[in-house]
């Protein structure tokens, strides 16, 4: 008799959406637009390095066109490593049918990430493929690609212009994914010049249609250094659906140990 | 038809232990830093459309399942988990039972660059990579009344030590109090012609269910390869059946548990959207189906054998420009004993497809065909899962025995037991 285990067949690379910072102030003086764009991305990336580790809670509110809501809740732990990529652990609390389901991700700078899924009903750890980039994360408007680690080398850049964003002055940079399997032709990123925080990203699909817009709000600074948005809203312009990702209980410098981010540690999550 | 006395006893004592532990835990819970209660309650029903093959069998199963879970964080690296389980079935009293799925203390700490972890008590352990048949998985007994797919397991008392580091993980198990496999009763479907009476169970070991079993496993990740090597030495989880005369004209089956040794290997290679899987075992001490027809008490011949499952899974993401993923699966199962094998997977091919819509309700369709390559036996399984609300989910399943070869004696006994099942689960 045949029965496959139920799956969450995929998982997020790193639900980090770091405050994709740009180091500001690139009034494209001497540098070419390409160099200026790259510098902004690099500075932003460097600024976010050295956080060590953090834990946080996340609630996603999924809304369809008619405004009907559905919620996801998860706990997140991220450990920065010196040489290898980051290690992340995601544990679901809601929906309740997947409570206790957990993802372990060992990110790599060059090769594909290693990802394991823990299924509490069977107490089974399953290695899963990390090749899925464009799929929806838990039915939300965020794809795995959107949630992935924002490595500088994953895009080529072009500085476009300076522009006011709210009360702040922003740079506007276009980034083109280098991965062939990316769902996007290009993305346009607005960052403020002082802290290099991303405030808006416009996503254009392969046909160059404006597919989604992500906006960031409620930024808070942690350890007097790292900025994290408390609210990220992704709107899908084609379907009218949206997802609001709410972050809370950020704790930097928690007592996280590497041994929690192993397959044995994965079986201990609750 | 009453429940076998031993099951009743086990059920009652399990309930008593569970209640005592719950009371103790609830008392303790208020005193410790952190506790959490979660779990599930389900209404389950099955309908067997074909008339029964044997006397006394009913055309349905209907009942309730409860599986609460209590988690206590006792100290920073110490926790206690308690998972009692209850099943009530209105049609087949043998399906009504209680179990302690889990009741263990978990402690862990650093050890050089790695760590040690100790689990003491009743727990469930899973080994393996395959989807259809979990060949290598041997620590826990199968709760067969739950589902014929043999994937639900009974709790097992054990001491489980894990040492891990950059070099991988080494696990050591000391296991005692052998659990008997659960079987449908006289009124139940998916059973052999003769009723199985667990009260008459026997053991090869003089220590009976108290034989001390030993198991160990080494596992590690080598880039794209996840590898596990295991050994088990102790009482078999899979019984052979002895025919026991009750009178001159009436017989029952009595389970007999042998002492076996099993070496296991499980490996998965994960490359792009491919998962390639292998599970293999070599088992010594088990009996095959070769019996002396003149001797009812003959248990079969001891035969060491090898068996494997090899296959894979490929996933197409975002098919038809949607969010849906389609996974195709194939697994080939071979038991070196072939016609002498004690299970139905002596030479079978499983072909399956799983469609995950990735929508808000997490809807998922699974279709699988099991094709016997030695006999003309064909089974089809169709399954659908989705959430109705945040807490409630529904599962509908059809297991269809499309064709059963008369020579395929193991499956032939359940040839009229195709069924449709609907389960409604509330998670809290």
XYZ file of C-alpha atoms in Angstrom:
698
model
C 0.000 0.000 0.000
C 1.271 3.331 -0.940
C 1.685 6.364 1.183
C 4.126 9.136 0.704
C 4.930 11.392 3.532
C 3.414 14.814 3.208
C 5.909 17.398 2.212
C 6.693 20.918 2.291
C 8.639 20.075 -0.746
C 10.870 23.041 -0.505
C 12.321 25.552 1.788
C 13.751 28.917 1.957
C 17.367 29.611 1.320
C 17.795 32.196 3.964
C 14.781 34.095 5.039
C 16.978 36.952 5.573
C 16.159 39.613 3.177
C 18.920 41.444 4.810
C 18.496 45.068 4.764
C 20.194 44.767 1.436
C 22.081 47.809 2.105
C 23.773 50.017 -0.276
C 26.427 52.106 0.876
C 25.197 55.314 0.020
C 26.164 58.310 -1.707
C 27.126 57.236 -5.128
C 26.470 60.286 -7.115
C 28.092 58.491 -9.949
C 30.880 60.966 -10.067
C 33.905 59.385 -11.629
C 32.668 55.802 -11.528
C 30.630 54.233 -14.303
C 27.009 53.333 -13.453
C 28.111 49.691 -13.199
C 30.918 50.418 -10.758
C 28.773 52.777 -8.724
C 25.986 50.220 -8.472
C 28.398 47.474 -7.428
C 29.982 49.698 -4.801
C 26.607 50.443 -3.245
C 25.745 46.751 -3.107
C 29.129 45.807 -1.702
C 29.094 48.462 0.970
C 25.612 47.431 1.980
C 26.679 43.798 2.162
C 29.803 44.575 4.170
C 27.810 46.680 6.574
C 25.670 43.688 7.433
C 28.572 41.349 8.061
C 29.629 40.390 11.563
C 26.200 40.113 13.159
C 27.267 36.809 14.692
C 23.859 35.313 15.185
C 20.265 36.179 15.851
C 16.893 34.714 16.619
C 13.557 36.186 15.560
C 9.880 35.415 15.168
C 8.069 35.925 11.939
C 4.407 36.167 11.065
C 3.286 36.192 7.471
C -0.167 37.497 6.673
C -1.282 36.228 3.272
C -4.112 38.151 1.608
C -5.893 37.194 -1.566
C -7.600 39.592 -3.964
C -10.816 39.477 -1.933
C -8.894 40.355 1.222
C -9.199 36.934 2.845
C -6.364 36.357 5.289
C -4.277 33.376 6.224
C -1.368 33.328 8.661
C 1.987 31.622 8.927
C 4.150 31.740 12.015
C 7.701 30.641 12.344
C 10.749 30.984 14.518
C 14.094 31.688 12.950
C 17.662 31.204 14.091
C 20.638 32.281 12.040
C 24.289 31.666 12.761
C 26.993 33.461 10.831
C 30.081 31.393 10.105
C 33.554 32.689 9.376
C 34.453 30.726 6.296
C 31.329 28.911 5.092
C 27.937 30.459 4.426
C 25.363 31.143 7.120
C 23.453 28.384 8.877
C 19.753 28.883 9.400
C 16.979 27.057 11.178
C 13.274 27.729 10.575
C 10.619 26.137 12.757
C 6.921 26.402 11.934
C 4.311 27.091 14.588
C 1.454 27.801 12.181
C -0.430 26.563 10.320
C -0.914 24.072 13.088
C -0.973 21.121 10.697
C 2.721 21.715 10.023
C 3.660 22.735 13.551
C 7.112 21.510 14.457
C 8.174 21.139 10.838
C 11.645 22.598 10.493
C 14.150 23.528 7.812
C 17.903 23.501 8.225
C 19.973 25.349 5.672
C 23.711 25.364 5.210
C 24.266 28.187 2.757
C 27.307 28.129 0.519
C 28.930 31.041 -1.218
C 29.532 29.282 -4.505
C 27.830 25.889 -4.701
C 24.167 25.168 -4.077
C 22.937 25.301 -0.478
C 22.401 22.121 1.532
C 18.868 21.893 2.901
C 17.157 19.439 5.205
C 13.530 19.173 6.193
C 12.368 17.724 9.518
C 8.933 16.074 9.527
C 7.816 15.687 13.152
C 5.024 13.156 12.488
C 7.565 10.586 11.286
C 10.527 12.096 13.140
C 12.173 12.003 9.750
C 14.958 14.206 8.449
C 14.895 14.483 4.672
C 17.562 16.110 2.543
C 15.797 18.189 -0.075
C 16.793 19.895 -3.264
C 17.739 23.541 -3.208
C 17.224 23.981 -6.928
C 13.750 25.393 -6.551
C 14.117 29.154 -6.772
C 10.957 30.608 -8.203
C 8.348 28.713 -6.202
C 6.151 30.265 -3.554
C 7.269 29.989 0.050
C 4.358 28.474 1.996
C 1.758 29.886 -0.366
C 2.991 33.445 0.160
C 4.004 36.032 -2.442
C 7.618 35.537 -1.412
C 9.537 33.051 -3.489
C 12.542 31.125 -2.287
C 14.658 33.336 -4.484
C 13.287 36.440 -2.765
C 14.173 35.007 0.599
C 17.612 33.803 -0.357
C 20.881 35.119 0.931
C 21.752 38.346 -0.828
C 25.288 37.675 -1.911
C 26.901 40.471 -3.898
C 28.018 38.074 -6.615
C 24.483 36.972 -7.383
C 23.756 40.117 -9.448
C 25.289 42.621 -11.795
C 24.513 46.230 -10.940
C 23.764 49.555 -12.544
C 23.377 52.811 -10.677
C 20.376 54.637 -12.137
C 19.768 57.851 -10.212
C 19.227 59.546 -6.881
C 15.670 59.982 -5.789
C 13.790 61.113 -2.717
C 12.045 58.279 -0.877
C 9.782 59.702 1.775
C 11.873 62.006 3.899
C 15.070 60.260 2.938
C 17.372 60.589 -0.011
C 17.759 57.315 -1.862
C 19.905 55.831 -4.566
C 18.185 53.746 -7.194
C 20.115 50.774 -8.528
C 19.131 48.148 -11.026
C 20.340 44.624 -10.317
C 20.262 41.765 -12.801
C 20.409 38.203 -11.428
C 23.321 36.185 -12.741
C 21.572 32.843 -12.121
C 20.064 31.406 -15.272
C 17.148 29.961 -13.340
C 16.141 33.230 -11.749
C 12.496 34.157 -12.135
C 13.475 37.768 -12.740
C 14.982 39.721 -15.580
C 15.853 42.590 -13.256
C 15.133 44.241 -9.924
C 15.234 47.891 -8.968
C 16.327 48.706 -5.440
C 15.801 51.932 -3.514
C 18.194 52.512 -0.604
C 18.668 55.459 1.627
C 22.066 57.104 1.367
C 22.925 57.308 5.040
C 22.281 53.809 6.359
C 22.008 51.858 3.092
C 18.699 50.328 4.110
C 16.511 48.987 1.324
C 13.109 50.650 1.240
C 11.669 49.275 -1.939
C 12.428 46.598 -4.509
C 10.551 46.326 -7.803
C 10.688 42.871 -9.390
C 10.409 42.448 -13.161
C 9.706 38.998 -14.536
C 11.426 37.311 -17.459
C 9.129 39.116 -19.880
C 10.106 42.382 -18.203
C 6.627 42.928 -16.775
C 6.459 44.566 -13.347
C 5.475 41.489 -11.332
C 5.885 42.390 -7.677
C 6.870 45.216 -5.371
C 8.419 44.753 -1.961
C 8.396 47.633 0.513
C 10.203 47.788 3.843
C 8.990 49.581 6.953
C 9.544 49.908 10.687
C 13.299 49.670 10.600
C 15.048 49.203 13.922
C 18.730 49.192 14.678
C 20.249 46.350 16.679
C 23.602 46.262 18.466
C 23.840 49.906 17.404
C 24.766 48.666 13.993
C 22.446 46.284 12.166
C 19.221 47.577 10.678
C 16.286 45.209 10.320
C 12.879 45.994 8.893
C 9.969 45.050 11.128
C 7.568 44.873 8.242
C 7.984 43.775 4.641
C 5.088 43.901 2.241
C 5.139 42.068 -1.054
C 2.401 42.928 -3.517
C 1.838 40.862 -6.617
C 0.565 43.166 -9.349
C -0.580 40.340 -11.596
C -2.741 38.486 -9.074
C -3.632 41.282 -6.649
C -2.461 39.076 -3.776
C -0.150 40.320 -1.081
C 1.908 39.072 1.850
C 2.956 41.092 4.853
C 5.933 39.665 6.699
C 6.114 40.894 10.288
C 9.308 40.422 12.276
C 9.425 40.501 16.038
C 11.555 39.434 18.998
C 14.820 40.065 17.208
C 17.667 39.001 19.473
C 21.219 39.492 18.319
C 24.101 37.930 20.179
C 21.956 35.073 21.447
C 23.716 32.027 22.803
C 23.436 29.968 19.610
C 25.782 27.064 19.096
C 26.906 25.482 15.867
C 25.718 22.115 17.149
C 22.114 23.292 16.994
C 22.493 23.621 13.223
C 23.165 19.954 12.486
C 20.900 17.075 11.512
C 21.015 15.853 15.106
C 20.124 19.330 16.319
C 17.309 19.516 13.762
C 15.659 16.488 15.399
C 15.624 18.329 18.714
C 13.565 21.295 17.571
C 10.039 21.611 18.829
C -15.344 -9.798 19.348
C -13.315 -8.722 22.382
C -9.858 -7.288 22.136
C -7.120 -9.861 22.836
C -6.433 -9.853 26.541
C -2.819 -8.870 26.135
C -3.754 -5.854 24.047
C -6.347 -4.897 26.589
C -3.763 -5.182 29.318
C -1.192 -3.224 27.372
C -3.834 -0.644 26.580
C -4.945 -0.280 30.172
C -1.479 -0.080 31.629
C -0.404 2.355 28.902
C -3.356 4.562 29.743
C -2.522 4.380 33.456
C 1.127 5.219 32.840
C 0.164 8.028 30.477
C -2.272 9.528 32.952
C 0.196 9.279 35.808
C 2.914 10.896 33.716
C 0.524 13.597 32.531
C -0.454 14.376 36.102
C 3.158 14.417 37.186
C 4.166 16.493 34.192
C 1.325 18.951 34.641
C 2.383 19.380 38.251
C 5.987 19.863 37.237
C 5.065 22.116 34.332
C 4.036 24.934 36.596
C 7.410 24.755 38.323
C 9.680 24.752 35.267
C 10.654 27.500 32.929
C 8.807 26.473 29.828
C 6.180 24.010 28.758
C 3.979 23.539 25.754
C 0.948 21.401 24.999
C 0.060 20.609 21.417
C -1.205 17.646 19.463
C -4.001 16.359 17.288
C -7.436 14.814 17.450
C -8.790 13.083 14.368
C -11.978 11.485 13.127
C -11.075 8.646 10.826
C -13.250 6.500 8.618
C -12.687 3.823 6.036
C -15.116 2.150 3.710
C -14.462 -1.178 2.031
C -16.820 -1.378 -0.968
C -16.272 -5.076 -1.739
C -17.845 -7.848 0.289
C -15.443 -9.376 2.749
C -13.348 -12.421 1.924
C -13.553 -13.909 5.422
C -16.179 -14.517 8.075
C -16.789 -11.766 10.574
C -15.088 -8.967 8.631
C -16.919 -5.673 8.565
C -17.205 -3.248 5.682
C -15.923 -0.185 7.462
C -13.683 1.314 10.133
C -14.742 4.390 12.010
C -13.299 6.016 15.034
C -11.273 8.609 16.830
C -7.585 9.214 17.319
C -5.990 11.470 19.913
C -2.278 12.227 20.159
C -1.546 15.066 22.584
C 2.010 16.191 23.162
C 3.530 17.739 26.230
C 6.938 19.338 26.051
C 8.757 20.455 29.162
C 11.954 22.465 29.088
C 13.497 21.340 32.349
C 16.811 23.156 32.015
C 18.740 24.788 29.221
C 19.791 21.539 27.579
C 17.329 19.200 29.257
C 13.766 18.537 28.192
C 11.033 15.989 28.687
C 8.563 14.984 25.993
C 5.380 13.004 26.519
C 3.164 11.788 23.681
C 0.366 9.405 24.633
C -1.738 7.968 21.830
C -5.304 6.650 21.821
C -7.297 5.045 19.060
C -10.935 3.980 19.218
C -12.500 2.018 16.392
C -16.205 1.208 16.338
C -15.916 -1.648 13.859
C -12.799 -3.566 14.887
C -12.068 -3.742 18.638
C -8.488 -4.829 17.881
C -7.832 -1.376 16.446
C -8.862 0.223 19.722
C -5.691 0.699 21.717
C -3.516 3.062 23.687
C 0.195 3.565 23.377
C 2.910 5.760 24.760
C 4.473 7.013 21.552
C 7.025 9.075 23.422
C 8.027 9.632 27.035
C 11.678 10.533 27.129
C 14.197 12.737 28.798
C 16.541 14.507 26.406
C 19.897 15.864 27.559
C 22.706 17.206 25.408
C 25.961 19.019 25.768
C 29.175 19.978 24.020
C 31.940 17.456 23.417
C 35.058 18.996 21.914
C 34.042 20.577 18.628
C 30.932 18.392 18.547
C 28.326 17.271 21.010
C 26.740 14.393 22.865
C 23.023 13.757 23.181
C 21.202 11.249 25.353
C 17.555 10.259 25.028
C 16.249 8.062 27.819
C 12.782 6.555 27.743
C 10.179 5.755 25.123
C 10.864 7.284 21.746
C 10.451 6.876 18.007
C 13.442 6.718 15.692
C 13.407 6.908 11.916
C 16.143 5.659 9.598
C 16.047 5.775 5.828
C 15.442 7.719 2.655
C 12.889 5.810 0.555
C 9.254 6.819 0.212
C 7.192 3.701 -0.307
C 8.907 1.174 1.891
C 11.097 1.963 4.869
C 13.385 -1.018 4.597
C 16.251 0.019 6.861
C 14.042 1.473 9.597
C 13.978 -1.111 12.387
C 14.146 0.414 15.856
C 10.390 0.778 16.387
C 7.629 -1.760 15.973
C 4.956 -1.113 13.334
C 1.498 -0.062 14.487
C -0.061 -1.999 11.640
C -3.674 -1.325 12.592
C -3.069 2.344 11.805
C -2.378 1.801 8.126
C -1.232 -1.100 5.952
C 1.663 1.040 4.691
C 3.563 0.070 7.880
C 4.735 3.653 8.479
C 3.133 4.303 11.851
C 5.273 3.089 14.730
C 4.726 2.174 18.366
C 6.758 3.809 21.099
C 9.860 1.834 22.114
C 11.719 2.000 25.440
C 15.408 2.639 24.850
C 18.562 4.466 25.791
C 19.823 6.374 22.769
C 23.230 8.053 22.804
C 24.405 10.233 19.912
C 27.945 11.536 19.539
C 28.492 13.920 16.676
C 31.034 16.249 15.183
C 32.663 17.216 11.910
C 33.183 13.533 11.300
C 29.474 12.689 11.346
C 27.128 11.232 13.929
C 27.441 7.920 15.752
C 24.356 6.631 17.531
C 24.130 3.776 20.015
C 20.898 2.178 21.163
C 20.150 -0.164 24.042
C 16.598 -1.389 23.568
C 14.404 -3.602 25.673
C 10.747 -4.501 26.206
C 9.951 -5.671 22.704
C 6.648 -4.344 21.406
C 4.346 -6.692 19.558
C 3.107 -5.651 16.156
C -0.569 -4.665 16.199
C -2.915 -6.537 13.881
C -6.529 -6.081 12.801
C -8.911 -8.367 14.655
C -11.519 -10.795 13.403
C -13.909 -7.979 12.465
C -11.145 -6.063 10.691
C -10.149 -6.000 7.050
C -6.580 -6.077 5.710
C -5.804 -9.275 7.595
C -5.002 -12.879 6.707
C -7.687 -15.538 6.640
C -6.872 -16.733 10.147
C -7.146 -14.367 13.041
C -3.841 -13.319 14.645
C -3.774 -13.763 18.413
C -1.053 -11.715 20.096
C -1.742 -13.499 23.406
C -0.124 -16.585 21.915
C 3.017 -14.775 20.753
C 6.322 -16.554 21.349
C 9.966 -15.537 21.262
C 13.072 -17.345 20.160
C 14.958 -15.726 23.043
C 14.404 -17.167 26.494
C 14.253 -13.608 27.768
C 11.105 -13.057 25.735
C 10.181 -9.418 25.300
C 12.855 -8.429 27.825
C 15.723 -9.406 25.538
C 18.254 -6.583 25.395
C 18.622 -5.422 21.777
C 21.543 -3.398 20.522
C 21.681 -1.053 17.569
C 24.131 1.470 16.184
C 24.189 3.868 13.285
C 26.756 6.103 11.678
C 25.573 8.909 9.432
C 27.217 11.809 7.701
C 26.879 14.236 4.830
C 29.550 14.155 2.145
C 28.697 17.092 -0.119
C 25.632 16.001 -2.091
C 25.598 12.553 -0.446
C 23.814 11.740 2.804
C 24.931 8.336 4.030
C 23.833 6.077 6.884
C 25.296 2.729 7.980
C 23.469 0.773 10.639
C 23.430 -2.481 12.534
C 20.729 -4.033 14.679
C 21.088 -7.124 16.851
C 18.061 -8.341 18.720
C 14.442 -9.357 18.498
C 12.922 -9.043 15.044
C 10.121 -6.525 14.626
C 8.650 -8.676 11.887
C 7.040 -11.858 13.217
C 6.611 -15.163 11.428
C 3.231 -16.792 11.989
C 2.712 -20.170 13.618
C -0.569 -21.934 12.972
C -2.118 -22.726 16.339
C -5.037 -25.154 16.591
C -7.740 -24.036 18.998
C -9.777 -27.147 18.303
C -9.880 -29.794 15.597
C -11.514 -27.378 13.191
C -10.461 -23.929 14.312
C -7.077 -22.308 14.040
C -5.453 -18.978 14.799
C -2.088 -17.474 13.914
C 0.424 -16.925 16.693
C 3.263 -14.434 16.061
C 6.775 -15.694 16.677
C 9.683 -13.273 17.010
C 13.164 -14.465 16.045
C 16.559 -13.171 17.078
C 18.074 -11.441 14.068
C 21.038 -9.354 13.055
C 20.599 -6.734 10.373
C 23.133 -4.561 8.573
C 21.665 -1.542 6.823
C 22.758 1.096 4.377
C 20.809 4.177 3.353
C 22.074 6.796 0.970
C 20.689 9.770 -0.864
C 22.365 11.796 -3.556
C 20.852 15.260 -3.979
C 21.778 16.883 -7.288
C 19.799 19.808 -8.648
C 16.157 18.693 -8.687
C 17.127 15.006 -8.422
C 17.013 12.893 -5.273
C 18.586 9.488 -5.890
C 18.015 6.957 -3.146
C 19.244 3.580 -2.007
C 18.316 1.480 0.990
C 19.759 -1.985 1.466
C 19.788 -4.542 4.254
C 21.410 -7.866 4.967
C 19.502 -9.829 7.593
C 20.544 -13.012 9.383
C 18.407 -15.225 11.578
C 15.015 -14.625 9.988
C 12.800 -17.367 8.589
C 11.430 -17.561 5.058
C 8.095 -18.956 3.860
C 9.371 -22.443 3.023
C 7.400 -24.713 5.332
C 6.736 -28.381 5.684
C 3.080 -28.680 4.636
C 2.672 -31.777 6.793
C 3.728 -29.930 9.920
C 1.403 -27.119 11.022
C 3.886 -25.900 13.592
C 6.705 -25.410 11.084
C 7.826 -21.767 11.139
C 9.799 -21.796 7.905
C 13.491 -22.153 7.175
C 16.139 -19.775 8.490
C 17.651 -17.949 5.558
C 20.047 -15.016 5.534
C 19.075 -12.591 2.810
C 19.705 -9.207 1.247
C 17.054 -6.774 0.143
C 17.108 -3.301 -1.372
C 15.099 -0.326 -2.507
C 16.626 1.822 -5.220
C 14.990 4.789 -6.856
C 14.627 8.482 -7.091
C 12.545 11.558 -7.206
C 12.582 14.455 -9.656
C 10.725 17.701 -9.092
C 9.487 20.148 -11.719
C 8.987 23.482 -9.991
C 6.341 25.937 -11.030
C 4.725 23.811 -13.725
C 2.446 25.541 -16.268
C 3.579 28.937 -15.001
C 1.848 28.273 -11.690
C 3.195 27.867 -8.155
C 2.594 24.127 -8.318
C 5.390 21.573 -8.115
C 5.205 18.163 -9.713
C 7.420 15.399 -8.368
C 7.841 12.102 -10.163
C 8.957 9.117 -8.133
C 10.164 5.636 -8.955
C 11.410 2.970 -6.564
C 12.300 -0.640 -7.254
C 12.166 -3.064 -4.350
C 13.824 -6.442 -4.445
C 14.067 -9.107 -1.751
C 16.792 -11.686 -2.456
C 14.480 -14.476 -1.276
C 11.943 -13.635 -4.000
C 9.144 -16.238 -3.753
C 10.384 -17.189 -0.293
C 10.106 -13.601 0.970
C 7.910 -12.882 3.978
C 6.726 -9.539 2.613
C 4.872 -8.424 -0.486
C 7.786 -6.398 -1.899
C 9.813 -9.333 -3.248
C 10.187 -7.702 -6.691
C 7.999 -4.647 -7.072
C 8.127 -1.352 -8.885
C 6.540 1.768 -7.485
C 5.739 4.677 -9.797
C 4.279 7.808 -8.318
C 3.508 11.467 -8.872
C 2.978 14.151 -6.302
C 1.404 17.473 -7.189
C 1.835 20.170 -4.553
C -0.202 23.245 -5.428
C 1.684 25.474 -2.955
C -1.523 27.349 -2.350
C -2.738 28.833 0.911
C -4.330 25.511 1.948
C -1.265 23.462 1.073
C -3.282 21.200 -1.239
C -1.477 18.097 -2.412
C -2.415 15.215 -4.721
C -0.521 11.960 -4.795
C -1.015 9.094 -7.199
C 1.032 5.940 -6.932
C 1.014 2.579 -8.653
C 2.645 -0.498 -7.211
C 3.424 -3.090 -9.865
C 4.555 -6.547 -8.894
C 7.164 -7.726 -11.391
C 6.850 -11.424 -10.473
C 3.093 -11.680 -10.115
C 0.193 -10.020 -11.864
C -0.629 -7.851 -8.848
C -1.345 -4.146 -9.325
C -2.220 -1.640 -6.627
C -3.206 1.986 -7.080
C -3.165 4.610 -4.372
C -4.704 8.053 -4.691
C -4.407 10.628 -1.974
C -5.454 14.200 -1.423
C -4.556 16.462 1.501
C -5.392 20.034 2.251
C -6.043 22.409 5.111
C -9.562 23.621 5.745
C -8.564 26.169 8.365
C -5.395 26.940 10.251
C -6.129 24.065 12.622
C -8.231 21.614 10.617
C -7.024 19.540 7.713
C -8.572 16.799 5.649
C -7.070 13.768 3.981
C -8.876 11.553 1.507
C -7.319 8.358 0.271
C -8.209 5.443 -1.972
C -6.223 2.214 -1.955
C -7.326 0.095 -4.897
C -6.225 -3.481 -5.437
C -6.772 -3.453 -9.190
C -5.546 -6.961 -9.796
C -4.266 -9.608 -7.410
C -2.464 -12.705 -8.589
C -3.620 -15.897 -6.856
C 0.006 -17.009 -6.591
C 0.869 -13.784 -4.732
C -0.221 -15.384 -1.484
C 0.570 -12.465 0.809
C -1.484 -9.866 -1.052
C -4.108 -12.385 -2.127
C -5.485 -12.619 1.411
C -6.414 -8.931 1.276
C -7.630 -9.021 -2.334
C -11.120 -7.773 -1.422
C -9.851 -5.004 0.868
C -9.632 -2.009 -1.447
C -10.767 0.979 0.570
C -11.588 4.638 0.608
C -10.630 6.628 3.693
C -11.424 10.122 4.880
C -9.669 11.623 7.908
C -10.443 14.956 9.473
C -7.744 16.214 11.823
C -7.829 19.037 14.326
C -4.385 20.244 15.374
C -3.928 22.204 18.563
